[in-house]
């Protein structure tokens, strides 16, 4: 039967190709070769991997790796590390290595996942964690990762951490050296100290130049997030006290006291921030963090002490800054002061 013979020939060729692929992988990873373990199941698994690899290569041709944009250079500052690290990991995940596996396998941390998490992996992620960290493919990819890493840290404060790997081009070890420098105990202690200093030393007062209330709030929140990340959080009551203490303005004293005496706000920083902003806005003391359109709050007034001065525009009411020259009980902070 010709059809049966044709199927036998095709099946035999496919199995021979699978065997060839399996032998190449063993050789490239410097593993011992034992033909006895090349069972039917191993053969079928190899054929599946070959089919997926062929599909990935087709996708790679349609979307050139030249289109993958590298992240900005790393300046070496601790506060920039987290975002830059995520961008670099994403960058490597979009670039295929010698064997078609994303280059992010070079910098994977095998200690960060457990057996249950590994069992749930599939697709590219499983391939990343299955790829051998030895052999010719690995050595080529490891060198390529080092070159990319060096290009992105050269000129910044982190450049010195890569100097020990200039001769061997070990991208994996260079990466873990950066991790130790920016996420090790020394880096952790430095980050905690910096966050605590930000909380204690940061202040805000109305009319601060290039420093608005939202920026003040954000600095507090970021600092507390750092402390929480390193398992040394500040208790909620102290968070609120430190936040209120940094607001410097006598006219806002009653608002500050009200927040510290309120059961809902004195133990919740987010509620304290929201209540503070809502209260002062309701009292019309200040408008936070947005430019005020002069056209909306400008008015043409003809009134002066000595008579009429037509055509002169003043902000917010009777006189510059909304100040009524005939009223000695003026509000100290008007809308025009906050941009």
PDB file of C-alpha atoms in Angstrom, residues 45 49 52 101-102 105 108 113 117-131:
ATOM      1  CA  UNK A  45       8.126  15.787  23.270  1.00  0.00           C
ATOM      2  CA  UNK A  49       9.231  21.474  20.814  1.00  0.00           C
ATOM      3  CA  UNK A  52       6.683  25.336  18.569  1.00  0.00           C
ATOM      4  CA  UNK A 101      14.623  31.045  23.903  1.00  0.00           C
ATOM      5  CA  UNK A 102      14.106  34.613  25.203  1.00  0.00           C
ATOM      6  CA  UNK A 105      16.563  33.046  30.794  1.00  0.00           C
ATOM      7  CA  UNK A 108      16.389  34.213  35.775  1.00  0.00           C
ATOM      8  CA  UNK A 113      10.007  30.177  42.429  1.00  0.00           C
ATOM      9  CA  UNK A 117       4.800  27.710  40.785  1.00  0.00           C
ATOM     10  CA  UNK A 118       7.045  25.860  38.340  1.00  0.00           C
ATOM     11  CA  UNK A 119       4.397  23.179  37.791  1.00  0.00           C
ATOM     12  CA  UNK A 120       1.901  25.871  36.749  1.00  0.00           C
ATOM     13  CA  UNK A 121       4.217  27.364  34.134  1.00  0.00           C
ATOM     14  CA  UNK A 122       3.663  26.834  30.440  1.00  0.00           C
ATOM     15  CA  UNK A 123       4.683  28.268  27.096  1.00  0.00           C
ATOM     16  CA  UNK A 124       7.545  30.718  26.918  1.00  0.00           C
ATOM     17  CA  UNK A 125       7.804  31.135  30.677  1.00  0.00           C
ATOM     18  CA  UNK A 126       8.364  27.413  31.165  1.00  0.00           C
ATOM     19  CA  UNK A 127      10.912  27.445  28.359  1.00  0.00           C
ATOM     20  CA  UNK A 128      12.791  30.249  30.119  1.00  0.00           C
ATOM     21  CA  UNK A 129      13.094  28.169  33.296  1.00  0.00           C
ATOM     22  CA  UNK A 130      13.875  24.942  31.435  1.00  0.00           C
ATOM     23  CA  UNK A 131      16.695  26.373  29.332  1.00  0.00           C
TER      24      UNK A 131
END
